[in-house]
Every structure is written in C-alpha cells, then in structure tokens.
Coordinates of C-alpha atoms in Angstrom, one line a residue:
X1 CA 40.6 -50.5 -16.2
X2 CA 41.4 -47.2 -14.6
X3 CA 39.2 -45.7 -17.0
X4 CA 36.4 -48.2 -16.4
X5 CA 36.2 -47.6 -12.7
X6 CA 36.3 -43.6 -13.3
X7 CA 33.0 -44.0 -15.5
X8 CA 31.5 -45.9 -12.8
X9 CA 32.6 -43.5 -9.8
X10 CA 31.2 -40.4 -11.8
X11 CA 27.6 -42.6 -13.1
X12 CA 27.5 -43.6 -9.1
X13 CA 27.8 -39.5 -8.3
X14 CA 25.0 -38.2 -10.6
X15 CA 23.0 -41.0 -9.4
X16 CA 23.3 -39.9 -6.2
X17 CA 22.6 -36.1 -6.8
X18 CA 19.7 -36.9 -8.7
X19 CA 18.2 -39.1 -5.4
X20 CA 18.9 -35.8 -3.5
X21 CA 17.3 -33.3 -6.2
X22 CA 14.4 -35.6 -6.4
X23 CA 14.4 -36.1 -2.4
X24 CA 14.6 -31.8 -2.2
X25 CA 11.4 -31.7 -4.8
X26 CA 9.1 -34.5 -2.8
X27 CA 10.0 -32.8 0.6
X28 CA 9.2 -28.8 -0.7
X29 CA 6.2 -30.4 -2.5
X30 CA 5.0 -31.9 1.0
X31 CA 5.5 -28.4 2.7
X32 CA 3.7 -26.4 0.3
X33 CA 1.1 -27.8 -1.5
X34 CA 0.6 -26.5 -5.3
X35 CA -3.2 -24.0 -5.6
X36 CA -5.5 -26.3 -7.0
X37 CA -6.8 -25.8 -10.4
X38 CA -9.3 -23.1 -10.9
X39 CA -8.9 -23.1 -14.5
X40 CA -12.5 -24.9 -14.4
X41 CA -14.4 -21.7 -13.0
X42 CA -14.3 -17.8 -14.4
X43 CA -14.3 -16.3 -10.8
X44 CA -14.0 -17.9 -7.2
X45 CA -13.7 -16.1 -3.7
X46 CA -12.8 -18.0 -1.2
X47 CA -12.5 -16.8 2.4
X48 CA -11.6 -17.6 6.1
X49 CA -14.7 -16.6 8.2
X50 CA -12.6 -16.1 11.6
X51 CA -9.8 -14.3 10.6
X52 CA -11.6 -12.7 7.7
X53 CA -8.2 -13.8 5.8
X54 CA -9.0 -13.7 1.6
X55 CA -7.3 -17.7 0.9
X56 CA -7.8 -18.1 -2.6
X57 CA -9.7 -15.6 -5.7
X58 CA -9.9 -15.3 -9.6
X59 CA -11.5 -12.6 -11.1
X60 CA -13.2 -11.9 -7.9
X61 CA -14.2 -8.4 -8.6
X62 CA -14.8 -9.0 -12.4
X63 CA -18.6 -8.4 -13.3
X64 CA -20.1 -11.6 -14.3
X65 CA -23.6 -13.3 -14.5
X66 CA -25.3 -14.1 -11.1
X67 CA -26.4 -16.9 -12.6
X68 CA -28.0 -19.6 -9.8
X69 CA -26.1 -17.6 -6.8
X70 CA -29.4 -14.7 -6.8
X71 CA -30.9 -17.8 -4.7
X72 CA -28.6 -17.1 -2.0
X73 CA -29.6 -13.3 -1.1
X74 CA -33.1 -13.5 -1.8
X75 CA -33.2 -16.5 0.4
X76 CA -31.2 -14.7 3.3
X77 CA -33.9 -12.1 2.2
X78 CA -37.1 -14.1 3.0
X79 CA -35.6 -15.2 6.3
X80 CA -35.0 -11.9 7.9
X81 CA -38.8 -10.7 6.3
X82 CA -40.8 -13.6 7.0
X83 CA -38.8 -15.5 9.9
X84 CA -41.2 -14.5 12.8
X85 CA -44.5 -15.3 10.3
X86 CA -44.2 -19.0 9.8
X87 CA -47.5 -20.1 11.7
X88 CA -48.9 -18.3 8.4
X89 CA -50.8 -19.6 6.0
X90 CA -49.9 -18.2 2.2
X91 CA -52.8 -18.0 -0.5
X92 CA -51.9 -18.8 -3.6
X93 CA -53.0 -15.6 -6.4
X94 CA -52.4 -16.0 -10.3
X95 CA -50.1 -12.7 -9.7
X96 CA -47.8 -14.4 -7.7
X97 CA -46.8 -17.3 -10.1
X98 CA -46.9 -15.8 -13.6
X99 CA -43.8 -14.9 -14.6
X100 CA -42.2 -18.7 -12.8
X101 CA -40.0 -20.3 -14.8
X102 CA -37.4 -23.0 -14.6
X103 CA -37.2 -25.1 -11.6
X104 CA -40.9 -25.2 -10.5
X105 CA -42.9 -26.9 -7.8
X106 CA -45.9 -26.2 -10.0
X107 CA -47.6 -24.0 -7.2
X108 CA -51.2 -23.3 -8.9
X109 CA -53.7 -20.7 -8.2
X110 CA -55.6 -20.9 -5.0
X111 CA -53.1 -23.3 -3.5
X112 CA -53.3 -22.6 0.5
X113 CA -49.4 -23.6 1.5
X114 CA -48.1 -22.9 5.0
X115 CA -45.1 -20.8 5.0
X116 CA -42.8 -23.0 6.7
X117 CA -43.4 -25.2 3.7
X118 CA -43.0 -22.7 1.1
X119 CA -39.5 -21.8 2.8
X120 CA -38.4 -25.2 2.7
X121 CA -39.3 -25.5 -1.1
X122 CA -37.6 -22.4 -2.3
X123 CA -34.1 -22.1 0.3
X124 CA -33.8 -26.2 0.8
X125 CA -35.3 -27.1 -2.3
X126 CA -34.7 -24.1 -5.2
X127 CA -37.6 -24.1 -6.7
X128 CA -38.4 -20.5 -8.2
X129 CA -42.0 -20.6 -8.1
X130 CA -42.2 -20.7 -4.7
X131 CA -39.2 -18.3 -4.3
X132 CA -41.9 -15.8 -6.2
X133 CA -44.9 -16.6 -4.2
X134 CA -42.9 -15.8 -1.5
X135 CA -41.3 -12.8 -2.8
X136 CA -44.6 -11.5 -3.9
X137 CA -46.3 -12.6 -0.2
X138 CA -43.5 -10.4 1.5
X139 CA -43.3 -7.5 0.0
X140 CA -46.7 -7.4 -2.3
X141 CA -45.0 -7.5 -5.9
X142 CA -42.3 -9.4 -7.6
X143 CA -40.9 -6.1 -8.5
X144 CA -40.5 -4.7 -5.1
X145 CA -39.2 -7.5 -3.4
X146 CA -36.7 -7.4 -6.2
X147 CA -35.6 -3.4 -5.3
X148 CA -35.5 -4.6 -1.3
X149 CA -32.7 -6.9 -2.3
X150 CA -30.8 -4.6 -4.5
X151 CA -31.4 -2.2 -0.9
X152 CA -30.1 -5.3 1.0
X153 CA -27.0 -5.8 -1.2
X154 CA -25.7 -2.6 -0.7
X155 CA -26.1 -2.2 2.7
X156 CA -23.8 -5.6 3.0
X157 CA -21.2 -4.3 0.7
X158 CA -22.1 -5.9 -2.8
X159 CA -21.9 -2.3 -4.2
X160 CA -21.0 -3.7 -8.0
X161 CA -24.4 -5.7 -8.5
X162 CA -27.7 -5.5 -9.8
X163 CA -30.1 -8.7 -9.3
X164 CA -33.7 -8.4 -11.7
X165 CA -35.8 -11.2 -10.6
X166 CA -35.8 -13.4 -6.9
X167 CA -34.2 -16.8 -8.4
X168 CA -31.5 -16.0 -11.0
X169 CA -34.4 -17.3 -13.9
X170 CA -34.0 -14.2 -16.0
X171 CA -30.6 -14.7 -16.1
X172 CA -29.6 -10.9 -16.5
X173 CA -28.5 -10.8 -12.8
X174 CA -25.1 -9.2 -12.8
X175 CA -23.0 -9.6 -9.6
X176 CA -19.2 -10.1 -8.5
X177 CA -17.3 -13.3 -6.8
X178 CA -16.6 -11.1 -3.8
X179 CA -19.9 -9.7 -3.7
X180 CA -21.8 -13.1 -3.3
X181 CA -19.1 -13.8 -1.0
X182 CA -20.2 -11.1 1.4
X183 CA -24.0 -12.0 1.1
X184 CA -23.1 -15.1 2.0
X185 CA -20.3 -14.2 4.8
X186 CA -24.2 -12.4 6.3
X187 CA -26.0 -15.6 5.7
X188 CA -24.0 -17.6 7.9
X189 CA -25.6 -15.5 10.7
X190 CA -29.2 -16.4 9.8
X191 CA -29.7 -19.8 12.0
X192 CA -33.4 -20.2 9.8
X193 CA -31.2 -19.7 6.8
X194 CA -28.2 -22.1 7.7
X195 CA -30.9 -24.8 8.7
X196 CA -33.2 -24.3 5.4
X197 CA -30.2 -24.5 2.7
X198 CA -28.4 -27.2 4.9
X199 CA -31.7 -29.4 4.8
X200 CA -31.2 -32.6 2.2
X201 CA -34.6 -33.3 2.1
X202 CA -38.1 -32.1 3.3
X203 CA -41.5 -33.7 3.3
X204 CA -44.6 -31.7 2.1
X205 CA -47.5 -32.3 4.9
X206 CA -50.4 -33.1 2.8
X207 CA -53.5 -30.2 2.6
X208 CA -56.9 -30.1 0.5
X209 CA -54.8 -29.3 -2.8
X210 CA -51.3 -30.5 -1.9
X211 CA -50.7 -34.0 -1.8
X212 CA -48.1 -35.5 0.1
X213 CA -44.8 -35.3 -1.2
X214 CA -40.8 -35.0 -0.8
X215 CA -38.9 -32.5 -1.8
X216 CA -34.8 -32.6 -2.5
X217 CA -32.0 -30.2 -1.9
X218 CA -30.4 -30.5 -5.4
X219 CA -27.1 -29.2 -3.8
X220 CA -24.9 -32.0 -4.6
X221 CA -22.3 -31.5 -1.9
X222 CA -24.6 -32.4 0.7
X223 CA -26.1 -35.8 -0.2
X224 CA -23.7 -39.1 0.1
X225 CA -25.5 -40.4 -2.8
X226 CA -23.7 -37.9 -4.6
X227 CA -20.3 -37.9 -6.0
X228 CA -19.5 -34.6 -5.1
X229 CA -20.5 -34.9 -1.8
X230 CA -18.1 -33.0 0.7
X231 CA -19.1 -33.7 4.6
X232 CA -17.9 -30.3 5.8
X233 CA -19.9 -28.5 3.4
X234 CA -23.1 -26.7 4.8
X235 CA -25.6 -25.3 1.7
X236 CA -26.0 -22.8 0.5
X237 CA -27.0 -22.6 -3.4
X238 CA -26.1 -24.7 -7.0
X239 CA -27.5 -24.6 -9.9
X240 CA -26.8 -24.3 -13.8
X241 CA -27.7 -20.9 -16.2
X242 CA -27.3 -20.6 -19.6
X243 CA -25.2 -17.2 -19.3
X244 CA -24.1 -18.2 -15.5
X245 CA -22.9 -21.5 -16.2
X246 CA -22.4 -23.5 -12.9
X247 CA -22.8 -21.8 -9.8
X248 CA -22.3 -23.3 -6.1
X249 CA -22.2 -21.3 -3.0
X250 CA -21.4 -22.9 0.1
X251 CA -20.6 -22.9 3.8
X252 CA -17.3 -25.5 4.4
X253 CA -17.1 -25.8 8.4
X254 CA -14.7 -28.4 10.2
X255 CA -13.8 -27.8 13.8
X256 CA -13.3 -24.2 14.6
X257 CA -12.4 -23.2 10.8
X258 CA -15.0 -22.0 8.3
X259 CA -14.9 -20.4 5.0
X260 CA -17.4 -19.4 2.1
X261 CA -16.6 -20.8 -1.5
X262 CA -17.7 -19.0 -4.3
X263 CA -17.9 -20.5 -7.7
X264 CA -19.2 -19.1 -10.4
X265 CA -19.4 -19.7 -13.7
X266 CA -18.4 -23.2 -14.1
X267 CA -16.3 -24.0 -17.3
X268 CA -17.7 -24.5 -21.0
X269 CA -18.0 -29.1 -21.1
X270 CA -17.3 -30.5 -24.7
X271 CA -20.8 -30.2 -25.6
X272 CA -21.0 -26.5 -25.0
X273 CA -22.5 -26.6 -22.1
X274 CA -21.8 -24.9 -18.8
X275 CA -21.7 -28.0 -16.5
X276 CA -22.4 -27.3 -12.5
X277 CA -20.0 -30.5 -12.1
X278 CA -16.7 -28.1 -12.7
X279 CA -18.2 -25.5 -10.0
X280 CA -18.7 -28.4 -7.5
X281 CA -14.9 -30.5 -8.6
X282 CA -13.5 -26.3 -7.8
X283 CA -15.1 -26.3 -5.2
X284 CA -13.7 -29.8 -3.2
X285 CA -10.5 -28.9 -4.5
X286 CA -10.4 -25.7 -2.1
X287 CA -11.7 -27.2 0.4
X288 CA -9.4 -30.0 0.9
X289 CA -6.3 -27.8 0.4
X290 CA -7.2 -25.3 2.6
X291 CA -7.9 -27.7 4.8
X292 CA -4.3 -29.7 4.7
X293 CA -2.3 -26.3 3.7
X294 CA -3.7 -23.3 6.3
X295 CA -3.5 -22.9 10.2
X296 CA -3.0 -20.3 12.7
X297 CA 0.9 -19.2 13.0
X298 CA 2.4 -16.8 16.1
X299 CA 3.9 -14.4 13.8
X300 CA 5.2 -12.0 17.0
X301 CA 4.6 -12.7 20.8
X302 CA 6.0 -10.5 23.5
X303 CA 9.0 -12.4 23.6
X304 CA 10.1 -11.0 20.0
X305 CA 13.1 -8.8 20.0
X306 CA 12.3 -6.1 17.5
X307 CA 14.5 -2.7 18.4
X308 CA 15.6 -0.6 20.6
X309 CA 14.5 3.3 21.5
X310 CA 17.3 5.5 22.3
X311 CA 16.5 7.5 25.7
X312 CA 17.9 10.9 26.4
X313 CA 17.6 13.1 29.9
X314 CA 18.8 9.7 31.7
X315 CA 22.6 8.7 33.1
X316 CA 21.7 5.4 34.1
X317 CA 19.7 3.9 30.5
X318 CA 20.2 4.7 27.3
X319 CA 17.9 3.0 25.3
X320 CA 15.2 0.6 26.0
X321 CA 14.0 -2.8 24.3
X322 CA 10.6 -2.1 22.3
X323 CA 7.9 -5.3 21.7
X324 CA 4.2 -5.9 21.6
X325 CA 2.6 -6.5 24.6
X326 CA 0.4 -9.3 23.3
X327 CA 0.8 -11.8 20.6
X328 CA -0.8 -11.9 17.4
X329 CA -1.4 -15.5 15.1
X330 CA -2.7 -15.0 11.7
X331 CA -4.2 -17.7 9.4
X332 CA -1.7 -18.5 7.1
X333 CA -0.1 -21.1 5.0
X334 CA 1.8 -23.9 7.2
X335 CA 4.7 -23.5 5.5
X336 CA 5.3 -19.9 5.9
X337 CA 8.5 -18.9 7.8
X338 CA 8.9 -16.0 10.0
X339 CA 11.9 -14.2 9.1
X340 CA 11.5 -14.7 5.5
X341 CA 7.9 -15.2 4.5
X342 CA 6.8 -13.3 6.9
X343 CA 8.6 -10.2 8.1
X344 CA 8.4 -6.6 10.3
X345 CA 8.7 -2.9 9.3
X346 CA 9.0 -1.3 12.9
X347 CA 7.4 2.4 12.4
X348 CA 8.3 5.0 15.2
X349 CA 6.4 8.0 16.2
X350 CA 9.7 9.6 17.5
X351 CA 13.4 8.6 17.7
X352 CA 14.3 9.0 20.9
X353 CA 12.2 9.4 24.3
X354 CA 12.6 11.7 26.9
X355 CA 12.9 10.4 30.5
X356 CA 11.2 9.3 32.7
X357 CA 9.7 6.4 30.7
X358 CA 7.1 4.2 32.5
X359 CA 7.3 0.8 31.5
X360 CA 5.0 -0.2 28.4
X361 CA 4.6 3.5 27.1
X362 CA 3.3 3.4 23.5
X363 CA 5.5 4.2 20.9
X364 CA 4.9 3.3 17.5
X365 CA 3.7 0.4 15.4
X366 CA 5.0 -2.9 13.2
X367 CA 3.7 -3.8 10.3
X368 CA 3.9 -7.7 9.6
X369 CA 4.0 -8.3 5.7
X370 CA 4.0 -10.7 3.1
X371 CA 5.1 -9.8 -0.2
X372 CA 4.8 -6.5 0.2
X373 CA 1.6 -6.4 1.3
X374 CA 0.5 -5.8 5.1
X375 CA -1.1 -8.8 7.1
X376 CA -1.6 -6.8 10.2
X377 CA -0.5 -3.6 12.3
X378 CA 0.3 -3.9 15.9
X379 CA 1.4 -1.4 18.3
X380 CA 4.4 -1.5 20.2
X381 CA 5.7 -0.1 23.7
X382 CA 8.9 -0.4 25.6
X383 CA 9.6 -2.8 28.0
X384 CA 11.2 -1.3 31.4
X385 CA 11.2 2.0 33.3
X386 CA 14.5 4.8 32.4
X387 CA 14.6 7.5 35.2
X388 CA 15.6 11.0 34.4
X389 CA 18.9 12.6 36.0
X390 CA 18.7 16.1 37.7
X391 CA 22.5 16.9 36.4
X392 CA 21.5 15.9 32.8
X393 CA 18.2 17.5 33.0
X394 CA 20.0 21.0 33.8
X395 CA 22.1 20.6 30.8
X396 CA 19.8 20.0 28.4
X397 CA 17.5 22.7 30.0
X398 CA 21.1 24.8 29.3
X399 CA 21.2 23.5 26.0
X400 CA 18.0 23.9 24.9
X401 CA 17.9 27.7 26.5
X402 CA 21.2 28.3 24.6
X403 CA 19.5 27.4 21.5
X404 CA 16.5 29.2 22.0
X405 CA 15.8 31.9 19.5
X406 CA 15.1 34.7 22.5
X407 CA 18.7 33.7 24.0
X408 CA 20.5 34.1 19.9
X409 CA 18.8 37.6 19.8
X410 CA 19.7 38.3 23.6
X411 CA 23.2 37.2 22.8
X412 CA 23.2 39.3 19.1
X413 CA 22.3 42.6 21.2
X414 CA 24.6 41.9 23.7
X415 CA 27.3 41.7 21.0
X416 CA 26.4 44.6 19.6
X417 CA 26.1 46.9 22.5
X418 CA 29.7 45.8 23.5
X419 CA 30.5 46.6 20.0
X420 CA 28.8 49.7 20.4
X421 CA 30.2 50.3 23.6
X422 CA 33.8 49.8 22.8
X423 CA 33.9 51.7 19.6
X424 CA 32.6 54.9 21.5
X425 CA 34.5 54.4 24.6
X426 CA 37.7 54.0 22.2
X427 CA 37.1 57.1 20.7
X428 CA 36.4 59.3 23.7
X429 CA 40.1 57.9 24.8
X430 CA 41.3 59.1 21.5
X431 CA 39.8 62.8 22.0
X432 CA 41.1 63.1 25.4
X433 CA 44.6 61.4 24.7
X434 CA 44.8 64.0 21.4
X435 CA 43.6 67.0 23.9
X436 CA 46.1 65.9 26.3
X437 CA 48.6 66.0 24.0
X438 CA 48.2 69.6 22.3
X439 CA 48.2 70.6 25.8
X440 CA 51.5 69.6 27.1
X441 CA 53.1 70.4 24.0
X442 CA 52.4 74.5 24.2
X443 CA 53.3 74.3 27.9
X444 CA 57.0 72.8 26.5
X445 CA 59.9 75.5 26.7
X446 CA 61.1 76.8 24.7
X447 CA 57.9 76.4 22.3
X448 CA 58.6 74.8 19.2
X449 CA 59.3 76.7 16.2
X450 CA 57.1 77.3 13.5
X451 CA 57.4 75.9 10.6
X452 CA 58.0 77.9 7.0
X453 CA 54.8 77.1 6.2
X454 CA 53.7 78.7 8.7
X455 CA 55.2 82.0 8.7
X456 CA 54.3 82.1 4.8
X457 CA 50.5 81.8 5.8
X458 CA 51.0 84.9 8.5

C-alpha cells in the first residue's frame, strides 16, 4: 500500500514539473517570437526607415541577379527626369521599342501617348515597353539611360551593382539585397513615385491609336482580390525572372513605423520554377513579426546611474555622479532587457577632473551594446558643481612644483654644491688643524728628541 501511494506521489510530482516546463516554454515563446522562415528567399534586407535600425537580412551583401527589382531604380529614375514634363506628349519611334521584351503594353510605332500615361504603365503597371519608351524619351537612347542609373546607384550607395537594361528583361542585372534596399529607402522620398507604384489600377484615356483601356498593378500585395494581399504594404516592384526568381520590393507603413522589404530570389517550386509566391509569403512573414515583435525601448534616460568621476583640487566633493543629459530609445525587440540584453561600456576621456567643475561638463561617452556589437554612442557629463579649495590648491601647486623636472635638477645641484662645499671646507679645517699642530709642537720645551732615524739620515 505504502508503496502504491509513493508511485502515485512521485507520478503526481513529474506531472506537475512538466505543467511548469511547458507553462515556462508557452510564456518565453509569447515574449520572443521565433524569426520567421526565410529559407524560401536567397537574400532579404529588411529595414526600419526611422531609426535606420537593420531588423532582419540573409545574404544581404551577397551578389545576386537583379532579377524584377531593376524596375524599382529605373522607375525612381524616370520620376526625378521626367516629373516636371507630364503635360508632354511622347512620340512613339521604332528605336524606342525594339529591343521590348517580356511584359509588354504592345506600344507600336507612331503611337502619340501622354506621359502621365506612359508613367502609369511602366511604375504602376510594369510593363517594359513603356519603361523603354520612356527611358529612351528621357535620355535619347536605351543605352544612356541605362549608364544614368548605374550614375544614380552609386551616388545612393549601391556601390556592388551593375543594372544593363531599364526593366530587369535581360536578366544579367547584378545587384545586392542591401543595395536595392537603399534605392528603395531614396524612393520613399519621391511622392510621384510612392503614388505611381502604390496605384492598383489605372485607366488608359482613349486617343486616335489608343483605345480605351485598364491597366493593373500586378503587385499582389496591394489588391484584396489577392491572397497575398498585406494592407500596410505600399508598392513598390514584383515580378518573376528566370535567373532572379521572385522578386518583391515594397514599402510596409502602419502608424508611425515603416520599413523596406527586400526579397529577392524567391525559392526553386517543385516544378523548377522560381515562383514570386515564396518572395511575397517572405515577405508577410516579416511584416507581421516585426510588426508584433519591435518597438521603441528607453535604453538610458538621465535618471540612469552609470558612475562616478573622482575630483581632485576640492575638500568639500570628491567625486561626482556622471549621466546623459537626454534620453535615448532605440527600435528594438520588445522583449529585450536592459541590464542583460542590453548593456553600457562607460568610456572616459580622463580619470579624474580637476576642480572647479560646472555642472554638466562633458566628459566621456557610453556605448549601449547588444552582443557585442554597438547600438548607439552617447555622451555623458556630470551632474552637480565641485568647487576648488585654496589650501588644497597650494598643495598640489607644491606637489606638482616638487615634481617638476626644473625643481629635481635645482635640488641635484643644490646637493652637489653642499657636497662640494663640505668636502672643501673639510679639508681646509684639516690643513689648518695639521698647521696648527706642527706649530705648537716646535714651540714645546724641551723639543722632542729626534729619533734614530733621524740622526742616521744627518
């Protein structure tokens, strides 16, 4: 029986660790939800607008085809060259369309198609003839439009690519994660832009060769009808190459938070294809769990104790507290601690401070990291006044002047002379003493007697 009821009291105990394990796993797994999957994508940058703060990447540096993504420069491209033009009227030259491909609006020869409409069909609709109309319209050739946006890459900071054609067609576009990133960090900027790629749909007005029609953005995240619509997402390119797989690029604003989402390369399907559907399923992923994971934290405030700086030259203080004078909040996970997520390395520009001290004098920096790595520097300044005493003031004017090199040598010589000084005067006593001496000893009487030495010598 006894045995019986032990079985039960120890099958009742695991039971009831195991309900606390589990409890411990559901709670941490609530506080700090898993990175979603990325396996589905060969590079992805993904970054907070605001704070500039770099939330998620993979292979984000790694070289890789530009694939549908070219769209997303030359389009920023077109805006800035052609923005103030759109009560123009473009006519349409065999030049201009011969080497289109792909995705076409099938523009013809001596098609007359107001700008604003030719905008529309290559940033809100994608449709690479008109993207080299426009191109050609712009700049006067295919080829040096092309150049002006290898120009324009560089001077936004997507140093490692090299785009060969206005709409990704060619396919032999080579680009990075981060560095579409950054072309599309600039595009946010462009209102035309923003308003072009963000457009679902756009009617054509009808003209002597162009009948009316409707054209579509075939960015999936922004049409309900769509499964991978996402209601925060604002353009900005997708589309499907055979080298770049599935590439979407896009804006995700909600509130005051915004970020650009880089996919690129969207993984190999069963079939061997490269499937845009992985880039866009990457891409909701991200978005909601930055969404539900990141926020602002206060990682210091002026209210944060950090150190103390020792002060000399001062009987009254001997140290005084050292904080920031304003507070800093970085965009971080929600679950982040401070104290042991996220921690300081105080750095000094001296170790002690001379009185007086003025209250908020600048003395150093901390550092606020995260694995190592630094999240931000802010600088640091004391917090009261220390006034400086006449008496200790003297002494360590003493001090210092007792230490100085020109009172050592002073003091050496000095040493010296007396040296010097006794050594000869010692001597001089000896001569005269010894003088002395022979003196009174011939005056004695009787004189002393010679020796036999003496009288051996005579």
């Amino acid at each position: 029986m006894k045995k019986k009821s032990r079985i039960f009291r120890l099958t009742v105990f695991f039971c009831l660790c195991a309900m606390i394990l589990n409890s411990t796993v559901i709670l941490t797994s609530a506080a700090a939800p898993s990175m979603p999957d990325l396996t589905e994508a060969n590079a992805v940058y993904f970054r907070h607008l605001e704070s500039g703060t770099l939330v998620c990447e993979k292979n984000a540096t790694q070289s890789v085809p530009a694939g549908s993504s070219v769209k997303v420069l030359s389009g920023l491209l077109l805006c800035n060259l052609l923005g103030n033009r759109q009560n123009e009227t473009v006519y349409v030259t065999e030049d201009m369309i011969a080497e289109s491909s792909g995705r076409r609006l099938n523009i013809k020869a001596d098609d007359v198609i107001p700008l604003t409409q030719l905008l529309y069909a290559a940033i809100c609709g994608s449709y690479n003839d008109a993207f080299d109309v426009l191109a050609y319209y712009a700049t006067g050739s295919r080829n040096a439009f092309v150049e002006m946006m290898n120009q324009y890459a560089q001077q936004l900071g997507a140093a490692q690519s090299q785009f060969t054609d206005p709409s990704g067609v060619a396919d032999s576009s080579r680009t990075t994660a981060e560095d579409i990133g950054k072309i599309a960090a600039a595009a946010t900027q462009n209102e035309l832009y923003m308003e072009l790629c963000t457009t679902v749909s756009y009617v054509f007005q009808a003209t002597d060769k162009i009948s009316l029609r409707t054209i579509y953005n075939p960015n999936e995240l922004l049409s309900k009808s769509q499964s991978a619509y996402n209601s925060v997402c604002r353009g900005m390119s997708a589309g499907m190459t055979t080298l770049g797989g599935g590439c979407v690029v896009t804006m995700a604003k909600s509130g005051t938070e915004s970020y650009v989402s880089v996919i690129l390369g969207g993984a190999v399907t069963s079939d061997g294809d490269r499937d845009v559907n992985h880039a866009y399923a990457v891409t909701n992923r991200l978005v909601k769990w930055v969404y539900s994971t990141y926020t602002y934290l206060e990682v210091i405030s002026p209210k944060t104790e950090l150190c103390k700086i020792p002060v000399t030259v001062s009987d009254i203080t001997s140290s005084l507290d050292v904080r920031t004078k304003d507070t800093c909040s970085l965009y971080l996970p929600k679950s982040y601690e401070i104290g042991t997520d996220v921690t300081y390395s105080i750095r000094l520009n001296q170790q002690s401070i001379e009185a007086p001290v003025a209250d908020g004098t600048f003395v150093g920096y901390v550092a606020i990291l995260h694995d190592g790595q630094t999240l931000a520097t802010v600088p640091i300044y004391t917090v009261g006044t220390a006034e400086r005493s006449g008496f200790v003031s003297r002494l360590k004017q003493m001090r210092t002047w007792t230490g100085s090199r020109t009172f050592l040598a002073g003091a050496i010589f000095f040493v010296s002379a007396m040296a010097l000084w006794i050594t000869i005067e010692s001597l001089r006593a000896y001569r005269i003493r010894h003088k002395w001496d022979k003196y009174f000893s011939m005056k004695m009487n009787p004189p002393p007697r010679p020796s036999a030495n003496n009288k051996r010598k005579k």
